[in-house]
Short mmCIF file of C-alpha atoms in Angstrom, two decimals:
data_model
loop_
_atom_site.label_atom_id
_atom_site.label_comp_id
_atom_site.label_asym_id
_atom_site.label_seq_id
_atom_site.Cartn_x
_atom_site.Cartn_y
_atom_site.Cartn_z
CA UNK S 1 45.42 158.27 55.67
CA UNK S 2 44.47 155.03 56.94
CA UNK S 3 45.99 154.35 60.29
CA UNK S 4 45.57 150.78 61.39
CA UNK S 5 47.49 148.07 63.69
CA UNK S 6 48.72 146.46 60.23
CA UNK S 7 51.62 149.36 60.60
CA UNK S 8 53.16 147.88 63.95
CA UNK S 9 53.18 144.11 64.10
CA UNK S 10 51.91 142.98 67.44
CA UNK S 11 52.42 139.52 67.13
CA UNK S 12 56.03 140.11 66.70
CA UNK S 13 56.08 142.37 69.47
CA UNK S 14 54.66 140.35 71.96
CA UNK S 15 57.47 137.54 70.56
CA UNK S 16 60.30 139.95 71.64
CA UNK S 17 58.65 140.86 74.92
CA UNK S 18 57.95 137.28 75.60
CA UNK S 19 62.05 136.32 74.85
CA UNK S 20 63.24 139.65 77.09
CA UNK S 21 60.65 137.93 80.10
CA UNK S 22 62.43 134.54 79.46
CA UNK S 23 65.94 136.51 79.14
CA UNK S 24 65.15 138.34 82.34
CA UNK S 25 64.35 135.27 84.21
CA UNK S 26 67.61 133.40 83.28
CA UNK S 27 69.40 136.77 83.98
CA UNK S 28 67.65 136.89 87.93
CA UNK S 29 68.14 133.14 88.38
CA UNK S 30 71.71 133.92 87.40
CA UNK S 31 72.20 136.65 89.85
CA UNK S 32 70.81 134.59 92.44
CA UNK S 33 73.26 131.37 92.07
CA UNK S 34 75.72 133.00 90.14
CA UNK S 35 75.46 130.20 87.72
CA UNK S 36 75.51 130.65 84.02
CA UNK S 37 72.90 127.59 83.68
CA UNK S 38 71.07 125.53 86.12
CA UNK S 39 71.59 122.14 84.11
CA UNK S 40 74.05 120.69 82.04
CA UNK S 41 71.78 120.80 79.11
CA UNK S 42 71.76 124.83 79.20
CA UNK S 43 75.50 125.05 79.54
CA UNK S 44 75.99 124.70 75.29
CA UNK S 45 79.25 124.79 73.93
CA UNK S 46 80.96 125.05 77.49
CA UNK S 47 79.59 121.65 78.36
CA UNK S 48 82.62 119.72 77.04
CA UNK S 49 85.11 121.83 79.14
CA UNK S 50 83.17 121.81 81.93
CA UNK S 51 83.01 117.90 82.24
CA UNK S 52 86.39 117.61 81.38
CA UNK S 53 87.43 119.88 84.00
CA UNK S 54 85.06 118.22 86.61
CA UNK S 55 86.12 114.74 85.74
CA UNK S 56 89.98 116.40 86.56
CA UNK S 57 89.13 117.38 89.69
CA UNK S 58 86.95 114.28 90.60
CA UNK S 59 90.47 112.33 90.19
CA UNK S 60 92.45 114.57 91.93
CA UNK S 61 90.06 114.32 95.33
CA UNK S 62 90.61 110.71 94.72
CA UNK S 63 94.53 110.92 95.01
CA UNK S 64 93.88 113.51 97.74
CA UNK S 65 91.98 110.97 99.61
CA UNK S 66 94.95 108.33 98.66
CA UNK S 67 97.43 110.76 100.09
CA UNK S 68 95.51 111.15 103.45
CA UNK S 69 95.43 107.73 103.82
CA UNK S 70 99.03 106.95 103.06
CA UNK S 71 100.08 110.05 105.17
CA UNK S 72 98.01 108.71 108.45
CA UNK S 73 99.84 104.90 107.89
CA UNK S 74 103.08 106.52 106.99
CA UNK S 75 103.37 108.72 110.13
CA UNK S 76 102.49 105.95 112.48
CA UNK S 77 105.23 103.84 110.61
CA UNK S 78 107.66 106.45 110.85
CA UNK S 79 107.27 106.97 114.89
CA UNK S 80 107.02 103.07 114.92
CA UNK S 81 110.70 102.97 113.37
CA UNK S 82 112.00 105.66 115.11
CA UNK S 83 111.27 103.87 118.07
CA UNK S 84 112.89 100.98 116.77
CA UNK S 85 115.81 102.59 116.54
CA UNK S 86 115.86 104.20 120.03
CA UNK S 87 115.29 100.59 120.97
CA UNK S 88 118.40 99.68 119.51
CA UNK S 89 120.43 101.96 121.14
CA UNK S 90 119.15 101.38 124.32
CA UNK S 91 119.34 97.54 124.15
CA UNK S 92 123.03 98.02 123.36
CA UNK S 93 123.83 100.09 126.14
CA UNK S 94 122.04 98.08 128.46
CA UNK S 95 124.57 95.27 128.30
CA UNK S 96 128.18 95.78 127.58
CA UNK S 97 130.90 92.98 128.32
CA UNK S 98 132.84 93.19 131.51
CA UNK S 99 130.19 95.70 133.05
CA UNK S 100 127.89 93.71 135.54
CA UNK S 101 127.05 96.57 137.67
CA UNK S 102 127.44 96.78 141.51
CA UNK S 103 126.20 93.28 143.13
CA UNK S 104 125.80 92.18 139.63
CA UNK S 105 123.10 94.62 139.31
CA UNK S 106 123.30 94.55 135.55
CA UNK S 107 123.20 90.84 135.36
CA UNK S 108 119.75 90.75 137.47
CA UNK S 109 118.16 93.29 135.41
CA UNK S 110 119.15 92.75 131.77
CA UNK S 111 116.48 90.00 131.27
CA UNK S 112 113.35 91.87 132.67
CA UNK S 113 114.45 95.16 130.51
CA UNK S 114 114.94 92.84 127.45
CA UNK S 115 111.34 91.34 128.18
CA UNK S 116 109.87 94.83 128.26
CA UNK S 117 111.39 95.49 125.12
CA UNK S 118 110.36 92.17 123.37
CA UNK S 119 106.95 92.99 124.75
CA UNK S 120 106.89 96.74 123.47
CA UNK S 121 108.40 95.45 119.71
CA UNK S 122 105.67 92.68 119.48
CA UNK S 123 102.64 94.74 120.66
CA UNK S 124 103.84 97.71 117.65
CA UNK S 125 104.50 94.94 115.16
CA UNK S 126 101.06 93.85 115.66
CA UNK S 127 99.12 97.42 115.69
CA UNK S 128 96.60 98.11 113.37
CA UNK S 129 95.93 101.21 111.68
CA UNK S 130 92.18 101.99 110.63
CA UNK S 131 91.41 98.38 110.62
CA UNK S 132 94.90 97.36 108.89
CA UNK S 133 98.29 95.72 109.98
CA UNK S 134 100.70 97.03 108.24
CA UNK S 135 104.12 94.74 109.34
CA UNK S 136 102.55 91.62 107.79
CA UNK S 137 103.24 92.90 104.17
CA UNK S 138 100.23 92.60 102.10
CA UNK S 139 98.53 90.08 104.64
CA UNK S 140 96.57 93.42 106.33
CA UNK S 141 93.56 91.83 107.96
CA UNK S 142 95.45 89.83 110.51
CA UNK S 143 98.20 90.71 113.33
CA UNK S 144 101.47 89.44 112.08
CA UNK S 145 102.63 87.90 115.29
CA UNK S 146 100.89 86.02 118.15
CA UNK S 147 101.39 88.15 121.30
CA UNK S 148 104.45 88.29 123.00
CA UNK S 149 103.55 85.57 126.16
CA UNK S 150 102.39 83.05 123.44
CA UNK S 151 105.69 83.37 121.23
CA UNK S 152 107.87 82.29 124.50
CA UNK S 153 105.87 80.16 126.42
CA UNK S 154 103.69 78.37 123.61
CA UNK S 155 100.20 78.04 123.35
CA UNK S 156 97.74 75.05 123.60
CA UNK S 157 100.11 72.28 123.67
CA UNK S 158 102.49 74.01 120.98
CA UNK S 159 105.77 74.94 121.99
CA UNK S 160 107.15 78.69 122.32
CA UNK S 161 110.68 79.91 122.10
CA UNK S 162 111.72 79.39 125.46
CA UNK S 163 110.94 75.30 124.92
CA UNK S 164 112.36 75.66 121.57
CA UNK S 165 115.56 77.17 123.38
CA UNK S 166 115.86 74.33 125.67
CA UNK S 167 115.72 71.66 122.81
CA UNK S 168 118.82 73.69 120.94
CA UNK S 169 120.66 74.10 124.07
CA UNK S 170 120.35 70.42 124.64
CA UNK S 171 121.67 69.68 121.23
CA UNK S 172 124.45 71.93 121.22
CA UNK S 173 125.79 71.10 124.82
CA UNK S 174 125.58 67.46 124.57
CA UNK S 175 127.70 65.85 127.10
CA UNK S 176 128.57 69.06 128.52
CA UNK S 177 131.72 69.89 126.08
CA UNK S 178 129.62 70.62 123.01
CA UNK S 179 129.72 67.67 121.84
CA UNK S 180 133.77 67.18 121.83
CA UNK S 181 134.93 64.02 122.93
CA UNK S 182 137.85 63.45 124.78
CA UNK S 183 139.13 59.76 124.94
CA UNK S 184 141.26 58.41 127.69
CA UNK S 185 144.98 59.17 126.98
CA UNK S 186 146.48 55.39 125.54
CA UNK S 187 149.29 54.36 127.93
CA UNK S 188 152.83 54.95 126.07
CA UNK S 189 151.21 57.61 123.69
CA UNK S 190 151.67 60.96 125.45
CA UNK S 191 148.61 62.35 123.35
CA UNK S 192 145.67 63.90 124.01
CA UNK S 193 142.87 63.59 121.21
CA UNK S 194 140.06 65.96 120.86
CA UNK S 195 136.95 64.88 118.32
CA UNK S 196 133.47 65.95 117.10
CA UNK S 197 130.81 63.58 117.90
CA UNK S 198 129.71 63.46 114.30
CA UNK S 199 128.49 65.78 111.42
CA UNK S 200 125.70 67.78 112.29
CA UNK S 201 125.25 71.49 113.23
CA UNK S 202 125.52 71.66 116.74
CA UNK S 203 128.15 72.28 119.39
CA UNK S 204 131.58 73.19 119.24
CA UNK S 205 133.71 72.50 115.72
CA UNK S 206 137.11 72.18 115.77
CA UNK S 207 138.86 74.81 113.42
CA UNK S 208 142.43 75.54 114.41
CA UNK S 209 145.22 74.51 116.54
CA UNK S 210 148.40 76.17 117.62
CA UNK S 211 151.17 75.89 119.83
CA UNK S 212 154.08 77.94 121.22
CA UNK S 213 155.56 74.81 122.60
CA UNK S 214 157.21 73.02 119.74
CA UNK S 215 158.92 70.39 119.55
CA UNK S 216 157.99 69.66 123.04
CA UNK S 217 154.42 69.92 121.81
CA UNK S 218 153.23 68.71 118.71
CA UNK S 219 149.65 69.74 117.11
CA UNK S 220 147.33 67.92 114.58
CA UNK S 221 144.97 70.44 112.71
CA UNK S 222 141.35 68.92 112.34
CA UNK S 223 140.69 68.90 108.37
CA UNK S 224 137.85 66.72 107.21
CA UNK S 225 137.91 64.38 110.18
CA UNK S 226 137.13 66.57 112.84
CA UNK S 227 139.81 65.79 115.03
CA UNK S 228 142.92 66.62 116.63
CA UNK S 229 145.53 65.73 118.59
CA UNK S 230 148.00 67.24 121.49
CA UNK S 231 151.33 65.11 121.99
CA UNK S 232 153.92 65.74 124.50
CA UNK S 233 157.32 64.64 123.61
CA UNK S 234 159.14 66.38 126.13
CA UNK S 235 158.81 68.69 128.91
CA UNK S 236 157.44 72.69 127.41
CA UNK S 237 158.95 75.37 129.16
CA UNK S 238 156.50 76.85 131.76
CA UNK S 239 154.42 79.67 129.63
CA UNK S 240 154.21 77.89 126.78
CA UNK S 241 150.83 77.18 125.45
CA UNK S 242 148.44 75.33 123.25
CA UNK S 243 145.60 77.07 121.79
CA UNK S 244 142.40 75.74 120.23
CA UNK S 245 139.99 77.35 118.05
CA UNK S 246 136.44 76.67 118.09
CA UNK S 247 133.64 77.52 115.67
CA UNK S 248 129.85 78.40 117.51
CA UNK S 249 127.24 77.27 116.52
CA UNK S 250 126.17 80.87 115.42
CA UNK S 251 129.00 80.90 113.09
CA UNK S 252 131.47 82.82 115.73
CA UNK S 253 134.62 81.96 116.97
CA UNK S 254 136.36 81.46 120.42
CA UNK S 255 139.62 79.54 121.86
CA UNK S 256 140.63 77.79 124.14
CA UNK S 257 144.40 78.22 125.23
CA UNK S 258 146.15 76.22 128.39
CA UNK S 259 149.31 77.56 129.50
CA UNK S 260 152.01 75.12 130.76
CA UNK S 261 152.60 75.58 134.69
CA UNK S 262 155.51 74.41 137.06
CA UNK S 263 153.20 74.42 139.64
CA UNK S 264 151.17 71.02 141.14
CA UNK S 265 147.72 73.03 140.82
CA UNK S 266 147.97 75.58 138.25
CA UNK S 267 144.69 76.89 138.65
CA UNK S 268 141.99 77.66 135.53
CA UNK S 269 143.67 77.70 132.15
CA UNK S 270 146.67 75.77 132.85
CA UNK S 271 148.18 71.98 133.33
CA UNK S 272 150.80 70.93 135.47
CA UNK S 273 154.42 70.08 133.62
CA UNK S 274 155.41 66.46 134.44
CA UNK S 275 158.35 64.29 133.35
CA UNK S 276 156.43 61.61 132.31
CA UNK S 277 154.63 62.42 129.02
CA UNK S 278 151.50 60.39 129.82
CA UNK S 279 150.75 62.15 133.06
CA UNK S 280 151.39 65.58 131.32
CA UNK S 281 149.01 64.21 128.70
CA UNK S 282 146.41 63.46 131.36
CA UNK S 283 146.96 66.94 133.15
CA UNK S 284 146.59 68.58 129.95
CA UNK S 285 143.37 66.40 129.50
CA UNK S 286 141.75 67.56 132.52
CA UNK S 287 142.60 71.07 132.32
CA UNK S 288 141.61 71.10 128.87
CA UNK S 289 138.06 69.11 130.07
CA UNK S 290 137.93 71.95 132.77
CA UNK S 291 138.13 75.17 130.13
CA UNK S 292 135.65 73.19 127.76
CA UNK S 293 133.13 72.85 130.13
CA UNK S 294 133.41 76.42 130.93
CA UNK S 295 133.37 77.35 127.64
CA UNK S 296 130.35 75.33 126.64
CA UNK S 297 128.47 76.63 129.78
CA UNK S 298 129.41 80.41 128.69
CA UNK S 299 130.36 81.11 125.40
CA UNK S 300 128.59 78.29 123.65
CA UNK S 301 125.68 78.65 125.61
CA UNK S 302 125.09 82.46 124.35
CA UNK S 303 126.22 80.97 120.78
CA UNK S 304 123.45 78.32 121.05
CA UNK S 305 120.82 80.71 122.65
CA UNK S 306 121.23 83.27 119.65
CA UNK S 307 121.30 80.29 116.95
CA UNK S 308 117.90 78.94 118.98
CA UNK S 309 116.61 82.52 118.35
CA UNK S 310 117.68 82.59 114.95
CA UNK S 311 116.01 79.19 114.25
CA UNK S 312 112.68 80.10 116.14
CA UNK S 313 112.28 83.61 114.52
CA UNK S 314 113.57 82.69 111.18
CA UNK S 315 113.07 84.77 108.28
CA UNK S 316 110.79 82.29 106.45
CA UNK S 317 108.28 82.40 109.64
CA UNK S 318 108.91 78.57 109.77
CA UNK S 319 110.82 77.48 112.90
CA UNK S 320 113.87 75.24 112.64
CA UNK S 321 113.72 72.05 114.86
CA UNK S 322 116.60 69.92 115.89
CA UNK S 323 115.78 66.54 114.67
CA UNK S 324 117.66 63.14 114.98
CA UNK S 325 119.19 61.42 117.37
CA UNK S 326 119.25 61.77 120.59
CA UNK S 327 121.60 63.69 120.56
CA UNK S 328 120.29 65.62 117.55
CA UNK S 329 121.93 65.46 114.08
CA UNK S 330 119.88 67.74 111.81
CA UNK S 331 117.84 70.73 111.87
CA UNK S 332 114.08 70.41 110.38
CA UNK S 333 111.14 72.31 109.70
CA UNK S 334 108.89 72.52 112.69
CA UNK S 335 105.59 71.22 112.30
CA UNK S 336 102.63 73.95 113.14
CA UNK S 337 100.68 71.54 115.14
CA UNK S 338 103.36 71.25 117.50
CA UNK S 339 105.25 74.65 117.62
CA UNK S 340 104.33 78.25 117.45
CA UNK S 341 104.87 79.96 114.07
CA UNK S 342 106.13 83.29 114.84
CA UNK S 343 105.30 85.12 111.70
CA UNK S 344 102.00 84.83 109.54
CA UNK S 345 102.14 87.52 107.37
CA UNK S 346 103.67 88.13 103.67
CA UNK S 347 106.71 86.05 102.82
CA UNK S 348 107.64 86.37 99.28
CA UNK S 349 108.87 89.23 96.84
CA UNK S 350 109.82 92.29 97.71
CA UNK S 351 108.42 93.63 100.95
CA UNK S 352 107.96 97.39 99.86
CA UNK S 353 105.61 96.54 97.00
CA UNK S 354 103.23 94.37 99.26
CA UNK S 355 101.67 97.78 99.76
CA UNK S 356 100.81 100.35 97.10
CA UNK S 357 98.64 103.76 96.69
CA UNK S 358 98.35 105.74 93.45
CA UNK S 359 98.66 109.27 94.26
CA UNK S 360 99.16 110.31 91.12
CA UNK S 361 98.29 109.23 87.36
CA UNK S 362 102.37 108.38 87.08
CA UNK S 363 103.24 108.05 90.44
CA UNK S 364 102.55 104.86 92.90
CA UNK S 365 104.02 104.84 96.34
CA UNK S 366 105.28 101.59 97.79
CA UNK S 367 105.19 101.27 101.68
CA UNK S 368 104.52 97.51 102.70
CA UNK S 369 106.44 96.15 105.67
CA UNK S 370 107.32 93.24 107.29
CA UNK S 371 108.61 91.92 110.50
CA UNK S 372 110.81 89.65 108.90
CA UNK S 373 113.10 92.35 107.51
CA UNK S 374 116.32 91.83 108.86
CA UNK S 375 116.42 95.04 110.93
CA UNK S 376 113.39 94.38 112.82
CA UNK S 377 114.23 90.38 112.78
CA UNK S 378 117.64 91.07 114.56
CA UNK S 379 115.83 93.20 117.00
CA UNK S 380 113.20 90.66 117.90
CA UNK S 381 116.09 87.79 118.14
CA UNK S 382 118.03 89.62 120.36
CA UNK S 383 115.46 91.08 122.80
CA UNK S 384 113.50 87.47 122.88
CA UNK S 385 117.13 85.88 123.66
CA UNK S 386 118.10 88.05 126.55
CA UNK S 387 114.77 87.92 127.98
CA UNK S 388 114.77 84.25 128.36
CA UNK S 389 118.04 83.88 129.85
CA UNK S 390 118.92 84.46 133.36
CA UNK S 391 122.62 85.13 134.94
CA UNK S 392 123.16 83.94 138.50
CA UNK S 393 125.07 85.91 140.84
CA UNK S 394 127.96 84.66 143.23
CA UNK S 395 125.13 84.57 146.01
CA UNK S 396 122.53 82.82 143.57
CA UNK S 397 125.44 79.96 143.23
CA UNK S 398 126.44 79.74 146.87
CA UNK S 399 122.77 79.07 147.75
CA UNK S 400 122.47 76.37 145.30
CA UNK S 401 121.82 73.18 147.30
CA UNK S 402 124.44 71.06 146.14
CA UNK S 403 127.14 73.84 146.81
CA UNK S 404 125.58 74.37 150.44
CA UNK S 405 125.62 70.90 150.92
CA UNK S 406 129.71 70.62 149.76
CA UNK S 407 130.43 73.84 151.92
CA UNK S 408 128.69 71.93 154.86
CA UNK S 409 130.29 68.43 154.03
CA UNK S 410 133.58 70.39 154.13
CA UNK S 411 133.17 72.15 157.42
CA UNK S 412 132.08 68.95 158.90
CA UNK S 413 135.63 67.43 158.29
CA UNK S 414 138.17 67.80 161.14
CA UNK S 415 140.56 70.63 161.05
CA UNK S 416 143.38 70.39 158.62
CA UNK S 417 144.43 69.81 155.27
CA UNK S 418 141.50 67.31 154.27
CA UNK S 419 139.00 70.12 155.26
CA UNK S 420 141.37 72.59 153.76
CA UNK S 421 141.34 70.72 150.42
CA UNK S 422 137.30 70.45 150.30
CA UNK S 423 136.71 73.79 150.82
CA UNK S 424 139.47 74.98 148.44
CA UNK S 425 137.31 72.35 145.76
CA UNK S 426 134.05 73.95 147.07
CA UNK S 427 135.57 77.75 146.37
CA UNK S 428 136.84 76.47 142.87
CA UNK S 429 133.45 74.99 141.97
CA UNK S 430 131.68 78.34 143.08
CA UNK S 431 134.29 80.14 141.44
CA UNK S 432 133.97 78.40 137.91
CA UNK S 433 130.05 78.27 138.06
CA UNK S 434 130.35 82.49 138.47
CA UNK S 435 132.81 82.46 136.14
CA UNK S 436 130.64 80.90 133.65
CA UNK S 437 127.32 83.03 134.73
CA UNK S 438 129.88 86.17 133.80
CA UNK S 439 130.83 84.64 130.92
CA UNK S 440 127.49 83.82 129.58
CA UNK S 441 126.73 87.95 130.52
CA UNK S 442 129.29 88.59 128.49
CA UNK S 443 128.70 86.34 125.39
CA UNK S 444 125.07 87.48 125.07
CA UNK S 445 126.01 91.28 125.37
CA UNK S 446 128.69 90.69 123.02
CA UNK S 447 125.99 89.16 120.45
CA UNK S 448 123.77 91.50 120.99
CA UNK S 449 126.00 94.56 120.59
CA UNK S 450 126.99 92.77 117.03
CA UNK S 451 123.51 92.07 116.15
CA UNK S 452 122.41 95.50 116.71
CA UNK S 453 125.67 97.64 115.55
CA UNK S 454 125.63 100.76 113.57
CA UNK S 455 127.22 98.62 111.11
CA UNK S 456 124.47 97.19 109.73
CA UNK S 457 122.37 100.74 109.16
CA UNK S 458 123.38 100.26 105.30
CA UNK S 459 121.84 96.75 105.21
CA UNK S 460 118.95 95.90 102.99
CA UNK S 461 115.71 95.68 105.67
CA UNK S 462 117.76 97.51 108.34
CA UNK S 463 115.50 99.80 110.42
CA UNK S 464 117.32 102.64 108.86
CA UNK S 465 117.09 101.86 105.55
CA UNK S 466 113.23 101.25 106.03
CA UNK S 467 113.16 104.43 107.88
CA UNK S 468 114.67 105.94 104.54
CA UNK S 469 112.32 104.13 102.23
CA UNK S 470 109.41 105.33 104.06
CA UNK S 471 110.56 108.76 103.96
CA UNK S 472 110.94 108.75 100.07
CA UNK S 473 107.76 107.50 100.04
CA UNK S 474 106.18 110.33 102.10
CA UNK S 475 108.03 113.00 100.57
CA UNK S 476 106.67 111.38 97.02
CA UNK S 477 103.11 111.61 98.21
CA UNK S 478 103.45 115.23 99.86
CA UNK S 479 105.14 116.22 96.63
CA UNK S 480 102.31 114.92 94.66
CA UNK S 481 99.80 116.32 97.37
CA UNK S 482 101.32 119.80 96.84
CA UNK S 483 101.04 119.54 92.41
CA UNK S 484 97.37 118.39 93.05
CA UNK S 485 96.83 121.42 95.38
CA UNK S 486 98.11 123.79 92.46
CA UNK S 487 96.44 122.05 89.76
CA UNK S 488 93.11 122.07 91.48
CA UNK S 489 93.37 125.92 92.12
CA UNK S 490 93.95 126.46 88.38
CA UNK S 491 91.15 123.64 87.40
CA UNK S 492 88.78 125.58 89.72
CA UNK S 493 89.78 128.80 87.85
CA UNK S 494 88.93 127.66 84.80
CA UNK S 495 85.60 125.81 85.95
CA UNK S 496 84.60 129.08 87.38
CA UNK S 497 85.26 130.85 84.14
CA UNK S 498 83.09 128.52 82.55
CA UNK S 499 80.26 127.57 84.89
CA UNK S 500 80.03 131.12 86.73
CA UNK S 501 79.05 134.61 85.90
CA UNK S 502 79.82 138.23 87.03
CA UNK S 503 77.15 138.98 89.00
CA UNK S 504 77.88 142.69 88.62
CA UNK S 505 77.60 142.07 84.57
CA UNK S 506 74.54 140.30 84.96
CA UNK S 507 72.92 143.41 87.31
CA UNK S 508 73.82 145.86 84.22
CA UNK S 509 72.68 143.55 81.93
CA UNK S 510 69.06 143.12 83.57
CA UNK S 511 68.74 146.62 84.07
CA UNK S 512 69.30 148.00 80.56
CA UNK S 513 66.66 144.68 79.42
CA UNK S 514 64.32 145.91 82.30
CA UNK S 515 64.53 149.64 80.20
CA UNK S 516 64.05 147.89 76.85
CA UNK S 517 60.79 146.02 78.43
CA UNK S 518 59.33 149.06 79.90
CA UNK S 519 59.72 150.73 76.48
CA UNK S 520 58.06 147.68 74.36
CA UNK S 521 54.98 147.30 76.71
CA UNK S 522 54.58 151.12 76.79
CA UNK S 523 54.69 150.97 72.90
CA UNK S 524 52.49 147.80 72.66
CA UNK S 525 50.01 149.37 74.49
CA UNK S 526 50.03 152.59 72.52
CA UNK S 527 49.45 150.70 69.46
CA UNK S 528 47.10 148.21 70.78
CA UNK S 529 45.00 151.16 71.52
CA UNK S 530 45.09 153.30 67.97
CA UNK S 531 41.63 153.73 66.23
CA UNK S 532 39.98 156.75 64.28
CA UNK S 533 38.65 158.11 67.08
CA UNK S 534 41.56 158.09 69.06
CA UNK S 535 43.23 159.47 66.20
CA UNK S 536 40.79 162.22 65.38
#
C-alpha cells in the first residue's frame, strides 16, 4: 500500500487552521473589549440597527441638553416671579388708607420702602442667566431696562421719571384747581359757574352734579360743554348739600361735597347760608375753591402721579409726554434724545413665543417673558410712583418758612381779636396743608392697593398667570425628560444586544476553539511527518 501526503490535504488543513487562528484573535478581542466588532465595517447586518439607535440616542442627548438649559432658566424665573408675588403683598401692606402710624411714621418711611422695592425689581429684571437676559422677550443680549437711578433721575441730559412726573403734575394741577375755572359771581345772578379750561386729558373733568337742596338750589349737568352751574334762588336748609363729581386723570372718580351751614365760619366742606343769593353764591364759590384746591393737592395729585407712571413706564416702552400749551393740551411720544426710554426689549407679538426650546420631536416649550407684561408693569409703575412721592408731617408743614413767618406775624400783633384771627388763619392753613398731605398718602395707598390687587390674578400678564405659564412649561420639560430617560434605557439595551457580546459565551467559545485548534495542529504535524521509513 502506498501511503503519501495525498491522503491528507495539507493545504486545506493549513487554511482551516488559519481561519481558526483568525477567529481566535477576534474572540480574544471581543473578550477584551466586550464589543462584537472593532469597526462599523465589521458589524455586518447589525450596522443599520446600530446606526439608527445611535442616531436616536444622539437626539435624546440634544434634547436633554435643551431641557437642562430650560430648567436652569425656569428655575431662576420661578424664584423671580415668586419674589414679585411676595413684593405685591408687601407693597399692599406697606400703605393702607387712614393708617399713618405714630407721628406719621408710615408716611415718612413709605417712599424709602418703595424705592428699595423699585431698585430690587429693576435689578431682577436686568439679571442675566449664563449671558442671557430673560425679561426682554427675544432680545436677550442686552439688559431690557436702564438701571433704577437712570430711570428715576435721567442720564446725559435726558429726562427721567421724576422730571416727567413734574411735567405731568404741572399739566394736571394747572391753576391749582385741577384745570377748572371759577369765574366771579355775576351781580344779580346768584349763580356759581365751574368750567373745564378746554378739551384735553389733564386735570379734573366734570362728571356729575347733584343737590339735596332743591328747589332752593338748582344745578346743571356738564354734558358736552364741560361746564356746570349752581344757582341759589332761596335759602337752603342747613345740612342740605351740593355734590360735584370729578373724573381724575387715571380714570377714577372723586367727589366734592359742600354742606349748607347757618354758621358764619363753617369750616372745611361747608358754606354759609345768606338771605342774599349773590352773597350765598359767593360763599359757596369760596368754599368750592378751597375744596377743589384741597382735592387737587391730594386726590388729583395722587391720580396725576400714577398717570405719569403709566405715561413713562408705558406698555409700548415709549414714554408719553405732555405737549402743547402751556398749559399742556395733549400727550405725545417722547423724543429718545430728550427722555430716557424705560424698556429696550421685544415689544410685538405674544410674549411667551419670544423664547422657545425644542425638548422633543413634537414638544416645543415657550417661556419668553417681558417686563411690559401687565403684572410686572403695575409693580414697576406703582413702586416708582411711591418712591418719588414725599408726604409732609404736621411738623414739616409748620416748619415751612412761609408758615413759620405767618405764625411769627400773628404773634407780633397786639393781643386781641386781630391776633386771634391771624392765629386761626395760621392754624387753618396748616390744617389744610396737613389734610392735603394725608389725602395724598391715602390717594397713593388706594391706587397702589388697586394696582396690586389680587383681583388682577386672572388677568393676562399678571404675576400669577405668568407663574402658571412657567409652571406648565416646566412640567412639560420634566415630562419630556422622563420620557427621554425611559426611552434612552430601552435604546441602550437594544444597542447592547446589537453591539456587545456575552463574555461568558465568548470564553466558552474560545475554549472550544482552542481544543479544535490544538487537535488540528497535532494532526497536521503527524501527517507532515509521514514516510515509508516511519511507516515501517
